[in-house]
mmCIF file with all atom_site columns, C-alpha atoms in Angstrom:
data_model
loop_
_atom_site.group_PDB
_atom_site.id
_atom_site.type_symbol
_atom_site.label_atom_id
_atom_site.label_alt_id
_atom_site.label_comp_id
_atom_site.label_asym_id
_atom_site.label_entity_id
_atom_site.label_seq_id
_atom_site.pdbx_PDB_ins_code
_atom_site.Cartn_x
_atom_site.Cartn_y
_atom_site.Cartn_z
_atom_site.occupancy
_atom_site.B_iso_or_equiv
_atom_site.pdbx_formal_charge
_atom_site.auth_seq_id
_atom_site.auth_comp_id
_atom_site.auth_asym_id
_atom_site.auth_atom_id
_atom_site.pdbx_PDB_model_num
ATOM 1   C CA . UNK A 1 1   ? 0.000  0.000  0.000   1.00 0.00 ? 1   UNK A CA 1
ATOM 2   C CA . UNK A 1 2   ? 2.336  2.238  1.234   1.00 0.00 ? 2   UNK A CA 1
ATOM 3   C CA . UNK A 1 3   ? 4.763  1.619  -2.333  1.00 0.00 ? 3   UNK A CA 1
ATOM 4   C CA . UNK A 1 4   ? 1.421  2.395  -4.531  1.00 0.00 ? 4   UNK A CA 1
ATOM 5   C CA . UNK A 1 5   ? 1.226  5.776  -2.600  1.00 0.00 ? 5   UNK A CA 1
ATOM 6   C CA . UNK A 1 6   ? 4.746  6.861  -3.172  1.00 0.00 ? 6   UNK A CA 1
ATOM 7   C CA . UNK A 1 7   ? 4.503  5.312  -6.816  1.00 0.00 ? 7   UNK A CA 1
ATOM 8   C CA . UNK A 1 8   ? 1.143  7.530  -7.279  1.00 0.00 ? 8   UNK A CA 1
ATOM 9   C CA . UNK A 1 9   ? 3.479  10.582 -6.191  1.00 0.00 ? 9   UNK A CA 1
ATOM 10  C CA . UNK A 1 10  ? 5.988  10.078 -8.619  1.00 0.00 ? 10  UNK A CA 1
ATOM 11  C CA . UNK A 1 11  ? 4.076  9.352  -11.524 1.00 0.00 ? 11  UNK A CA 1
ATOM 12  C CA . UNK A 1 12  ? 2.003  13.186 -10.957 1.00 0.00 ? 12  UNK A CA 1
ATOM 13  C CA . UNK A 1 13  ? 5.540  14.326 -10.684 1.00 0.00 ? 13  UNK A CA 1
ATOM 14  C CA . UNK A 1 14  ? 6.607  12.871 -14.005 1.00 0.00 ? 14  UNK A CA 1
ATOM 15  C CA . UNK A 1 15  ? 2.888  14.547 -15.338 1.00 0.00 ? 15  UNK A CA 1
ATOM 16  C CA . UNK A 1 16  ? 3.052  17.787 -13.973 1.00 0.00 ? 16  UNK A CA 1
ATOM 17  C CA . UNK A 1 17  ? 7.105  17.823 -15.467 1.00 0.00 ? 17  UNK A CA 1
ATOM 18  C CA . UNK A 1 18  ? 6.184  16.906 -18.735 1.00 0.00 ? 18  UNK A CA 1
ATOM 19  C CA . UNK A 1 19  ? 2.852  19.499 -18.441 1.00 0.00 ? 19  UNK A CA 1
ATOM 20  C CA . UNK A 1 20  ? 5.152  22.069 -17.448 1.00 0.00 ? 20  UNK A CA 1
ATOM 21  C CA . UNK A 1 21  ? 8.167  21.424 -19.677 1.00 0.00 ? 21  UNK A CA 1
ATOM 22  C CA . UNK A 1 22  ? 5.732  21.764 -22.892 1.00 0.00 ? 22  UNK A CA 1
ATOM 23  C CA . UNK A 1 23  ? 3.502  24.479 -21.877 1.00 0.00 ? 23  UNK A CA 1
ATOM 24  C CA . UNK A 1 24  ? 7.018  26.575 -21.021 1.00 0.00 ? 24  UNK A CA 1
ATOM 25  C CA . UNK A 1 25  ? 8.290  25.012 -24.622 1.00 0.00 ? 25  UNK A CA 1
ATOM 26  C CA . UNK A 1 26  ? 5.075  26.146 -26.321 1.00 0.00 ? 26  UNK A CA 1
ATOM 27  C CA . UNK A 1 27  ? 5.267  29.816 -25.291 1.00 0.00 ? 27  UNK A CA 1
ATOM 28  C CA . UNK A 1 28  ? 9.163  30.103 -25.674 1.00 0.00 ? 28  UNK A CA 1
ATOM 29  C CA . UNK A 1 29  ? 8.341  29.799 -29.193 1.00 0.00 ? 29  UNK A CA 1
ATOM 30  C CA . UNK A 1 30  ? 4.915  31.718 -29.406 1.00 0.00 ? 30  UNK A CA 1
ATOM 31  C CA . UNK A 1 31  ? 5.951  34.952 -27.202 1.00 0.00 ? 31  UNK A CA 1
ATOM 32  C CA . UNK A 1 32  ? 9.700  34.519 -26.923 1.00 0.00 ? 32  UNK A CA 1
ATOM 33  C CA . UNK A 1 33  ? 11.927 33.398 -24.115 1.00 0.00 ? 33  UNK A CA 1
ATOM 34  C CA . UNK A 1 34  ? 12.203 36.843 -22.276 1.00 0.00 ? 34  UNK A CA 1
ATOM 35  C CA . UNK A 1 35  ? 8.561  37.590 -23.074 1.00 0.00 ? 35  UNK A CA 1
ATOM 36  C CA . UNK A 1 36  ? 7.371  34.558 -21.112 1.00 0.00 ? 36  UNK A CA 1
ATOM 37  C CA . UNK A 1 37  ? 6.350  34.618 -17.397 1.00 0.00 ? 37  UNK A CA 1
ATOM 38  C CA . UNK A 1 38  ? 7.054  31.748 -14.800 1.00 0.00 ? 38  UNK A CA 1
ATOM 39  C CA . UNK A 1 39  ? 3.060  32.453 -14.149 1.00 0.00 ? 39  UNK A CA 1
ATOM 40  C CA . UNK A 1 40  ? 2.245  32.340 -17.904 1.00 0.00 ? 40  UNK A CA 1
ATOM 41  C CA . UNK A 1 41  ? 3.521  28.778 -18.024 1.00 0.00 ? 41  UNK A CA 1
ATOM 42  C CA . UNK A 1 42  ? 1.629  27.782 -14.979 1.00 0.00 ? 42  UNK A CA 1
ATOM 43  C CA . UNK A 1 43  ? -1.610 28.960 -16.369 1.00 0.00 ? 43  UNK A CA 1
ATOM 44  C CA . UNK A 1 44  ? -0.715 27.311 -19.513 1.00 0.00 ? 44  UNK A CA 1
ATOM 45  C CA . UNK A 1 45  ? 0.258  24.045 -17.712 1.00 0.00 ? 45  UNK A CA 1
ATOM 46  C CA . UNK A 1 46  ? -2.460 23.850 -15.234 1.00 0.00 ? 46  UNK A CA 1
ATOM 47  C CA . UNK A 1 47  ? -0.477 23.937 -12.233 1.00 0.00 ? 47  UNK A CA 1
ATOM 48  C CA . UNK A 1 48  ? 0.587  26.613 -9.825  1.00 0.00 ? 48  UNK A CA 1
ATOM 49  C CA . UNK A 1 49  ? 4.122  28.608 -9.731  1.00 0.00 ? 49  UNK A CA 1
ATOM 50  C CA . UNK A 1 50  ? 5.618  26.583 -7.207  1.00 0.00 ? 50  UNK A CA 1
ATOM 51  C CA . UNK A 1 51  ? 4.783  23.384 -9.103  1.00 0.00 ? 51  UNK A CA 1
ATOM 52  C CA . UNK A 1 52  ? 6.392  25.183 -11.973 1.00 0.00 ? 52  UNK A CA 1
ATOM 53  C CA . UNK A 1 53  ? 9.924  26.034 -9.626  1.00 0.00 ? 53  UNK A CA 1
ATOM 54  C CA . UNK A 1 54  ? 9.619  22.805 -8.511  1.00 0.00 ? 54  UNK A CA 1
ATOM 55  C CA . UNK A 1 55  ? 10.538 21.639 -11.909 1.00 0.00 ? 55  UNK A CA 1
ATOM 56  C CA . UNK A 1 56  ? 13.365 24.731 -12.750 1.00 0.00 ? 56  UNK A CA 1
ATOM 57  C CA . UNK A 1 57  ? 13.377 28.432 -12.830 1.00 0.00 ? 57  UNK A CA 1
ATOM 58  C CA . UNK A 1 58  ? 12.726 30.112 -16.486 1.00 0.00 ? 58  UNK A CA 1
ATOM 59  C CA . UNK A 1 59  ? 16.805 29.594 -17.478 1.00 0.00 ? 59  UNK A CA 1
ATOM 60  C CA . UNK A 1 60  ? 16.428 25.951 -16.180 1.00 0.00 ? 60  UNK A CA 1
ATOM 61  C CA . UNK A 1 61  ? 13.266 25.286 -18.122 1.00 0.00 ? 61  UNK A CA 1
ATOM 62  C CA . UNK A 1 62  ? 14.886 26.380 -21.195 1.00 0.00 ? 62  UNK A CA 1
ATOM 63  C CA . UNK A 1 63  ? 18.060 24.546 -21.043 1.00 0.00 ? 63  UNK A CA 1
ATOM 64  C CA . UNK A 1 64  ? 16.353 20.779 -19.962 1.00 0.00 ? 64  UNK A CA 1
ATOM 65  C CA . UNK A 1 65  ? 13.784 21.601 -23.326 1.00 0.00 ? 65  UNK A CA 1
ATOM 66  C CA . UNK A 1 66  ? 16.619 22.488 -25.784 1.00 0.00 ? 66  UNK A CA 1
ATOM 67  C CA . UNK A 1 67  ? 18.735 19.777 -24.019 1.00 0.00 ? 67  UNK A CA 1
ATOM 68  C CA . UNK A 1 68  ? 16.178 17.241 -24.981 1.00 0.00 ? 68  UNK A CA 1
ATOM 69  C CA . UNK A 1 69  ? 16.010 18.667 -28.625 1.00 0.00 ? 69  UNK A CA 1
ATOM 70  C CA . UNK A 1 70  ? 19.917 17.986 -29.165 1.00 0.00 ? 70  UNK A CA 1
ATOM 71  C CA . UNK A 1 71  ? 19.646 14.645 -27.419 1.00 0.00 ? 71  UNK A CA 1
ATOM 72  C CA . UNK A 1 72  ? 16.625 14.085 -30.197 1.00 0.00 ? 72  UNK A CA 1
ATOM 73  C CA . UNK A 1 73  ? 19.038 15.475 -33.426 1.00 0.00 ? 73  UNK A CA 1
ATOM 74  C CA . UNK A 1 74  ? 22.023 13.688 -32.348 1.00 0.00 ? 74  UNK A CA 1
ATOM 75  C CA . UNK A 1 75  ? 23.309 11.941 -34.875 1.00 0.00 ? 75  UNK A CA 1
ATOM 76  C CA . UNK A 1 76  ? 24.731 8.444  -34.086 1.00 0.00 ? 76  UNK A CA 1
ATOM 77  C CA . UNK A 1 77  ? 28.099 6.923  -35.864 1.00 0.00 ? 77  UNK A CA 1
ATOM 78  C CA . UNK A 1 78  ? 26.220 4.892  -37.735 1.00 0.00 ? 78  UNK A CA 1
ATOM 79  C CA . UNK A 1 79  ? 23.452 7.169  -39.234 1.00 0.00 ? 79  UNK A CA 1
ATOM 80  C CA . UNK A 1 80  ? 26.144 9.827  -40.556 1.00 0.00 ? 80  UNK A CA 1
ATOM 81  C CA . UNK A 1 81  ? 26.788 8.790  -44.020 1.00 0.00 ? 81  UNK A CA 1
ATOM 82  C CA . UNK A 1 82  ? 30.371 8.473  -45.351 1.00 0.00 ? 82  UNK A CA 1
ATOM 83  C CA . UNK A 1 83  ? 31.453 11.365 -47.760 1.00 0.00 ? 83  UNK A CA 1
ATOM 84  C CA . UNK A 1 84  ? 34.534 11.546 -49.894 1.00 0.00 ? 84  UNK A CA 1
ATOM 85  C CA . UNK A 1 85  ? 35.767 14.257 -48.729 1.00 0.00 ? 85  UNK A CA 1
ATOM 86  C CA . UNK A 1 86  ? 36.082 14.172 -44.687 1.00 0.00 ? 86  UNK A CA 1
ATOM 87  C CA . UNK A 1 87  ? 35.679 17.703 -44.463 1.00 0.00 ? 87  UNK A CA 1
ATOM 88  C CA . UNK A 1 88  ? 32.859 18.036 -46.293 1.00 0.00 ? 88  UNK A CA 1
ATOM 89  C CA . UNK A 1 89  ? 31.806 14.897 -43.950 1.00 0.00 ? 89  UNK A CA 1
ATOM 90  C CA . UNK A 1 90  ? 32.631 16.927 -40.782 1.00 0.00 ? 90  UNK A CA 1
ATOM 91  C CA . UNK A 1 91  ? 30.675 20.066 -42.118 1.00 0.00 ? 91  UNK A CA 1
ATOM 92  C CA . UNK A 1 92  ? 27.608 17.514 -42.361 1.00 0.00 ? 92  UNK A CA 1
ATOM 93  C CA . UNK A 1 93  ? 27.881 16.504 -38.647 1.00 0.00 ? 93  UNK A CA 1
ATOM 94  C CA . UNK A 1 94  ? 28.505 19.585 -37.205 1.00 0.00 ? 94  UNK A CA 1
ATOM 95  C CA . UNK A 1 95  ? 26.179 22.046 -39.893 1.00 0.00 ? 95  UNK A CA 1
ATOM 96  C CA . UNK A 1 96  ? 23.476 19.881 -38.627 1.00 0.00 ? 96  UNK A CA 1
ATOM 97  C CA . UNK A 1 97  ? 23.490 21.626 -35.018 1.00 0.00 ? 97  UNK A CA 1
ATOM 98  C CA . UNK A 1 98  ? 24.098 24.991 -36.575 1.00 0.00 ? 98  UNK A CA 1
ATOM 99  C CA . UNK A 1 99  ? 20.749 24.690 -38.594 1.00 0.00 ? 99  UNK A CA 1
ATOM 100 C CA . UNK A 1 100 ? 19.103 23.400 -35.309 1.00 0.00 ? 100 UNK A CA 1
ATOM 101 C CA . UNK A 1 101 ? 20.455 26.433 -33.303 1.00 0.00 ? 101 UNK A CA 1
ATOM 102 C CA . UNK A 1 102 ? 19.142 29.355 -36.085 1.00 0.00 ? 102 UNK A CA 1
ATOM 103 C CA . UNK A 1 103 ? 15.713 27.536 -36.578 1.00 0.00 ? 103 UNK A CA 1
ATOM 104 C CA . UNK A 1 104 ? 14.863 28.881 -33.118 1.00 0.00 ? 104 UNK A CA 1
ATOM 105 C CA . UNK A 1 105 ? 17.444 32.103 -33.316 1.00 0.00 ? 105 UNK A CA 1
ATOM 106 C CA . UNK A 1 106 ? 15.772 33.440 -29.951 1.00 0.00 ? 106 UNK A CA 1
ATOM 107 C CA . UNK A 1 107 ? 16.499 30.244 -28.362 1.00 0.00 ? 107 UNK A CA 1
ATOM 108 C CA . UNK A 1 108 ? 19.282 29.197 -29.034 1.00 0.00 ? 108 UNK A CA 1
ATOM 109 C CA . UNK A 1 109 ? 20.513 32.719 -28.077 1.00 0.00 ? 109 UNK A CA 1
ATOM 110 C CA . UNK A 1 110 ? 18.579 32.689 -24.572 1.00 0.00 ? 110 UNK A CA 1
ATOM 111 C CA . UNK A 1 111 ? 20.666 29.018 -24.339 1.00 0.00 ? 111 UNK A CA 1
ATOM 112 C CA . UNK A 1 112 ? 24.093 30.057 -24.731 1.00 0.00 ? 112 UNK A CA 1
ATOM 113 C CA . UNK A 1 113 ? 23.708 33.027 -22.708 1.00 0.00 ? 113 UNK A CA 1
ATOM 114 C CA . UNK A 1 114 ? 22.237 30.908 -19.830 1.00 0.00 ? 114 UNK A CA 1
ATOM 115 C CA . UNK A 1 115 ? 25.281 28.756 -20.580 1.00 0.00 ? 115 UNK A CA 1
ATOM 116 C CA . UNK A 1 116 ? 28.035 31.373 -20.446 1.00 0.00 ? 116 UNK A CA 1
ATOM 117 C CA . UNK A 1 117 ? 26.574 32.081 -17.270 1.00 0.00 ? 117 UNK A CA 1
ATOM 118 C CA . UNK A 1 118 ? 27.552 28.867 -15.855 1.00 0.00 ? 118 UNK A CA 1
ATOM 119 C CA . UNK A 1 119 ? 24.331 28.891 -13.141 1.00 0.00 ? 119 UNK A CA 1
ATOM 120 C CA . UNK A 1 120 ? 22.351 25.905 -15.846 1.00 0.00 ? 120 UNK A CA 1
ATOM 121 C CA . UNK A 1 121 ? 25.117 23.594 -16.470 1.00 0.00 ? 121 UNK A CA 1
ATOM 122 C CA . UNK A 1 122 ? 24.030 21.443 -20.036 1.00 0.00 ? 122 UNK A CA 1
ATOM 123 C CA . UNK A 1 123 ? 24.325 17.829 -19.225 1.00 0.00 ? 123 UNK A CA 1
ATOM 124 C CA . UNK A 1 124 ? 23.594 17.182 -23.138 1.00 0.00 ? 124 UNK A CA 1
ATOM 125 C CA . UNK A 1 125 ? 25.883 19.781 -24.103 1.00 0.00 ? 125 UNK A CA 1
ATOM 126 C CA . UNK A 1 126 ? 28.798 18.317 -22.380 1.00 0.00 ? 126 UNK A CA 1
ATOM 127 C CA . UNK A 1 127 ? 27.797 14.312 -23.608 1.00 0.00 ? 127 UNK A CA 1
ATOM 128 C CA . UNK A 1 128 ? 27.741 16.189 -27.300 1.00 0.00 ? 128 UNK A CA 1
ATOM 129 C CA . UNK A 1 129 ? 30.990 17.690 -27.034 1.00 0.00 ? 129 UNK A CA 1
ATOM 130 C CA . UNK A 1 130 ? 32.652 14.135 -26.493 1.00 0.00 ? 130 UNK A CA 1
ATOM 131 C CA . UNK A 1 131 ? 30.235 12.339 -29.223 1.00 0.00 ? 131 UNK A CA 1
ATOM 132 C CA . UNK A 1 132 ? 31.096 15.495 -31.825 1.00 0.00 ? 132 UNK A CA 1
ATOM 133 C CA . UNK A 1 133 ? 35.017 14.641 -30.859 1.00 0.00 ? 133 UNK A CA 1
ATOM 134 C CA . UNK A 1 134 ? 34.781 11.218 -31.469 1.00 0.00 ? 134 UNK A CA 1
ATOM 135 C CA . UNK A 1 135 ? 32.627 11.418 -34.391 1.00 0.00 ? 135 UNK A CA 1
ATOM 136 C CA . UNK A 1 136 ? 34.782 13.871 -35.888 1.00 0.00 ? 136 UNK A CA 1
ATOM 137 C CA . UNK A 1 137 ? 38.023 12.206 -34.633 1.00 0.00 ? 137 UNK A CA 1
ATOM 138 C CA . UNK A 1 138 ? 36.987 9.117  -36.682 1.00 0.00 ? 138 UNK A CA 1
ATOM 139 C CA . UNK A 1 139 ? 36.401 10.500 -39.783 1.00 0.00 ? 139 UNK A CA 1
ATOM 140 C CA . UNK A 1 140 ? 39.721 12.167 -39.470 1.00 0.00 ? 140 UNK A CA 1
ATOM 141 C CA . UNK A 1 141 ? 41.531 8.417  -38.922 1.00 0.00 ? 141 UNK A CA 1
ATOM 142 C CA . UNK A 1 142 ? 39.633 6.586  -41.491 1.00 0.00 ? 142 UNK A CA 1
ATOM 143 C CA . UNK A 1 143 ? 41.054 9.848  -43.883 1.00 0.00 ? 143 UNK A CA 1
ATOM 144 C CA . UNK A 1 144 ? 44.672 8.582  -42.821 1.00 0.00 ? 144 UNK A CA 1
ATOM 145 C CA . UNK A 1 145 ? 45.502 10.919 -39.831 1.00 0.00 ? 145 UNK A CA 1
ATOM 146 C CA . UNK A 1 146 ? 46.964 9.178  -37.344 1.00 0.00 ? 146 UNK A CA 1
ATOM 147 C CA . UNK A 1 147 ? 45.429 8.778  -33.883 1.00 0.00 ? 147 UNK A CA 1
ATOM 148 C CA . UNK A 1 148 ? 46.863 11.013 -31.736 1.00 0.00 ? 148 UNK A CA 1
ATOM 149 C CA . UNK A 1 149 ? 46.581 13.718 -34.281 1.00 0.00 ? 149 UNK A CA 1
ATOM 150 C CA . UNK A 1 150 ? 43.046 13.352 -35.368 1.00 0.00 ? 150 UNK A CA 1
ATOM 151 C CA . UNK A 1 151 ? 42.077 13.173 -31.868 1.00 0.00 ? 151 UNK A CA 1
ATOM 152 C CA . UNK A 1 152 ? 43.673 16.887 -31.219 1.00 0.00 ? 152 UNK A CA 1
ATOM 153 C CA . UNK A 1 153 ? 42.200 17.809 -34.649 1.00 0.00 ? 153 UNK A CA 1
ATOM 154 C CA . UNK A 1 154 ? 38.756 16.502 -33.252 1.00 0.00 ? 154 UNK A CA 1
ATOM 155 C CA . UNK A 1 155 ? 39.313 18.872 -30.352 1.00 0.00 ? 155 UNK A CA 1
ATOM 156 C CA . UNK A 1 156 ? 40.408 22.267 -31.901 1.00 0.00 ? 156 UNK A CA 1
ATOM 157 C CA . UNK A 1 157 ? 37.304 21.469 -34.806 1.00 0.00 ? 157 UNK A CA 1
ATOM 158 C CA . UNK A 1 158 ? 34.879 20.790 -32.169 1.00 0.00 ? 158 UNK A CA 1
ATOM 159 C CA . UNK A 1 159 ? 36.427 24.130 -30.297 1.00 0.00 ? 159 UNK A CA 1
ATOM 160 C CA . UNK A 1 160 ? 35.985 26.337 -33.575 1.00 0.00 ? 160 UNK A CA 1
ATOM 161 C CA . UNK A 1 161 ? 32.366 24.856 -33.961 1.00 0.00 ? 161 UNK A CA 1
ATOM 162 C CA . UNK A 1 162 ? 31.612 26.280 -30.954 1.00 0.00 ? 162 UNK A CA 1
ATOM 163 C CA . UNK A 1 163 ? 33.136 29.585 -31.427 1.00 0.00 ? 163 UNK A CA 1
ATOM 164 C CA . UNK A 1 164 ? 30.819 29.783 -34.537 1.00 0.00 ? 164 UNK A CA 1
ATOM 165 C CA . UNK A 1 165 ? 27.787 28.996 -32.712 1.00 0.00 ? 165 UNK A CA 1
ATOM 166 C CA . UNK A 1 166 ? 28.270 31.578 -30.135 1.00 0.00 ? 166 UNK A CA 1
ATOM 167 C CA . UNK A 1 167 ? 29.521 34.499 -32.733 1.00 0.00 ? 167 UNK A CA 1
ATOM 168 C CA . UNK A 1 168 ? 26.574 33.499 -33.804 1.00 0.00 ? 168 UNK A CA 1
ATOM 169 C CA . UNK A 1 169 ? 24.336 33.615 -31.193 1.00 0.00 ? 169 UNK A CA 1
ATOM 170 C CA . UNK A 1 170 ? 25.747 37.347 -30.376 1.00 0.00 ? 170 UNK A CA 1
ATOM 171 C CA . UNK A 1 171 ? 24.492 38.434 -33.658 1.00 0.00 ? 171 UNK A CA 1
ATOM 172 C CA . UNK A 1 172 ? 21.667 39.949 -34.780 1.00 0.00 ? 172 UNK A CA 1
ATOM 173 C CA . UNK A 1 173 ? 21.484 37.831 -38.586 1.00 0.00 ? 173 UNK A CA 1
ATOM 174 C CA . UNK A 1 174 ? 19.518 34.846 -37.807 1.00 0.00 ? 174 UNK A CA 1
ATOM 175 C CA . UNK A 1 175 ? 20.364 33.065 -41.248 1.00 0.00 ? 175 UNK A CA 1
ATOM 176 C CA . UNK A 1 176 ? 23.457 30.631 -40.318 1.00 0.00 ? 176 UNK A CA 1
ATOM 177 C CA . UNK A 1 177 ? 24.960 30.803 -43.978 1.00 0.00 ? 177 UNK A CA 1
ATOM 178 C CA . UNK A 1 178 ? 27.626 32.776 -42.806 1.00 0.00 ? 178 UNK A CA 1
ATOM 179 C CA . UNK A 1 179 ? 28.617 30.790 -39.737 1.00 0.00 ? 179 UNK A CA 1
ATOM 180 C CA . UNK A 1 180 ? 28.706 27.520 -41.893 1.00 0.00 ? 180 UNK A CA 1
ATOM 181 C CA . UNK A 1 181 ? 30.932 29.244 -44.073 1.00 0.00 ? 181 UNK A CA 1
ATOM 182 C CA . UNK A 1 182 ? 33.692 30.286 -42.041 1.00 0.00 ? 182 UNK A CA 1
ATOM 183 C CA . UNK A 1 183 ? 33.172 26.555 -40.342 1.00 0.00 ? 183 UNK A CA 1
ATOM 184 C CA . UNK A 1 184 ? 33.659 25.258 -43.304 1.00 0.00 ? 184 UNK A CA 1
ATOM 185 C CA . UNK A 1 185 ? 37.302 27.105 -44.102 1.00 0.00 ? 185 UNK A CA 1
ATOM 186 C CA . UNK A 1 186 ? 38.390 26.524 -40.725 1.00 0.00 ? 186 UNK A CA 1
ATOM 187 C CA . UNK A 1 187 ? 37.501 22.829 -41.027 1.00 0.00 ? 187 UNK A CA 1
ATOM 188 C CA . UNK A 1 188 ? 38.812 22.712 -44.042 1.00 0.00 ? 188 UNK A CA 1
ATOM 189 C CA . UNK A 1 189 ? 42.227 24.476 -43.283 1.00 0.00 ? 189 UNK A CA 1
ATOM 190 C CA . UNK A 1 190 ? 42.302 21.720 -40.336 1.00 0.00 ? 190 UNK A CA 1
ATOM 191 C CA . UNK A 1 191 ? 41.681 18.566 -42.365 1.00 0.00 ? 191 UNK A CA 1
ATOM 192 C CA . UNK A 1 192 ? 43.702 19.752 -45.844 1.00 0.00 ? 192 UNK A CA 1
ATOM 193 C CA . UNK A 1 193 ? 46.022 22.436 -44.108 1.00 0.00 ? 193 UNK A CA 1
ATOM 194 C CA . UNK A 1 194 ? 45.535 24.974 -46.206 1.00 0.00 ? 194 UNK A CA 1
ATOM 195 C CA . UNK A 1 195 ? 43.367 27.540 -46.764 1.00 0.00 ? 195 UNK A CA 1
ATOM 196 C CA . UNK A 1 196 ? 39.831 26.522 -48.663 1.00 0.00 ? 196 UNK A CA 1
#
């Protein structure tokens, strides 16, 4: 009895998180992130403003629901398909999250800012930094680098794909063309050593 009480508690927990986590999702898109109110989202969810802290503040909201987007876009080893040229393969993998970031431009810029801050740590973002590394560090061996050196290349490509996003995110042009072009030179001059 007393396990089917404490069973019935978690499973309104796991409701009221996922009625909270879309209702806040739905209106970060609708009115924008800094338009949105922590009350807003309760009305929207059904539940009251504690049972909406209870879950995260606004920044913590935001982070767990654009978390669980680049959890759901992550590509796996074997679904990225082999290219000729392993910078153009590279580009693929990592132009993917570029497109994610600037289809929500707002977002994505709320994100990284919440990010810099270092109060909403990204659990995601740190498991995608080592899959991007060793996605990227494979291509880079099966195009004859050895090891050690595609590993560092890995690193310094994953470390310039992430300087893109947040130049990005600082600026006011939400069309990524430019930031996959200057990816794609620095990638590129990484894998070829030379300038594109």
């Amino acid at each position: 009895m007393f396990t089917e009480h404490v069973h019935s508690r978690a499973q309104a927990r796991d409701t009221s998180r996922i009625k909270v986590l879309s209702a806040a999702e739905e209106l970060f898109v609708r009115h924008g992130f800094a338009s949105t109110t922590i009350r807003q989202i309760a009305e929207s969810a059904a539940v009251s403003v504690g049972t909406v802290m209870a879950v995260a503040d606004k920044n913590g909201l935001l982070v767990e629901i654009v978390d669980r987007k680049i959890a759901s876009i992550q590509a796996s080893p074997f679904d990225v398909p082999i290219a000729q040229d392993s910078a153009a393969e590279i580009i693929d993998i990592l132009g993917s999250f570029v497109r994610f970031f600037a289809a929500q431009p707002d977002l994505a810029r709320a994100y990284t800012a919440i990010l810099v801050g270092g109060k909403h740590p990204s659990v995601i973002f740190a498991e995608l930094t080592g899959v991007l590394v060793e996605q990227v560090s494979k291509v880079l061996t099966r195009a004859g680098h050895p090891a050690a050196d595609a590993s560092a290349t890995a690193r310094i490509i994953h470390r310039a794909y992430l300087g893109e996003i947040f130049i990005w995110a600082g600026q006011g042009n939400p069309n990524p063309d430019s930031t996959l072009t200057e990816l794609a030179k620095t990638v590129r001059y990484l894998v070829n050593g030379k300038a594109a």
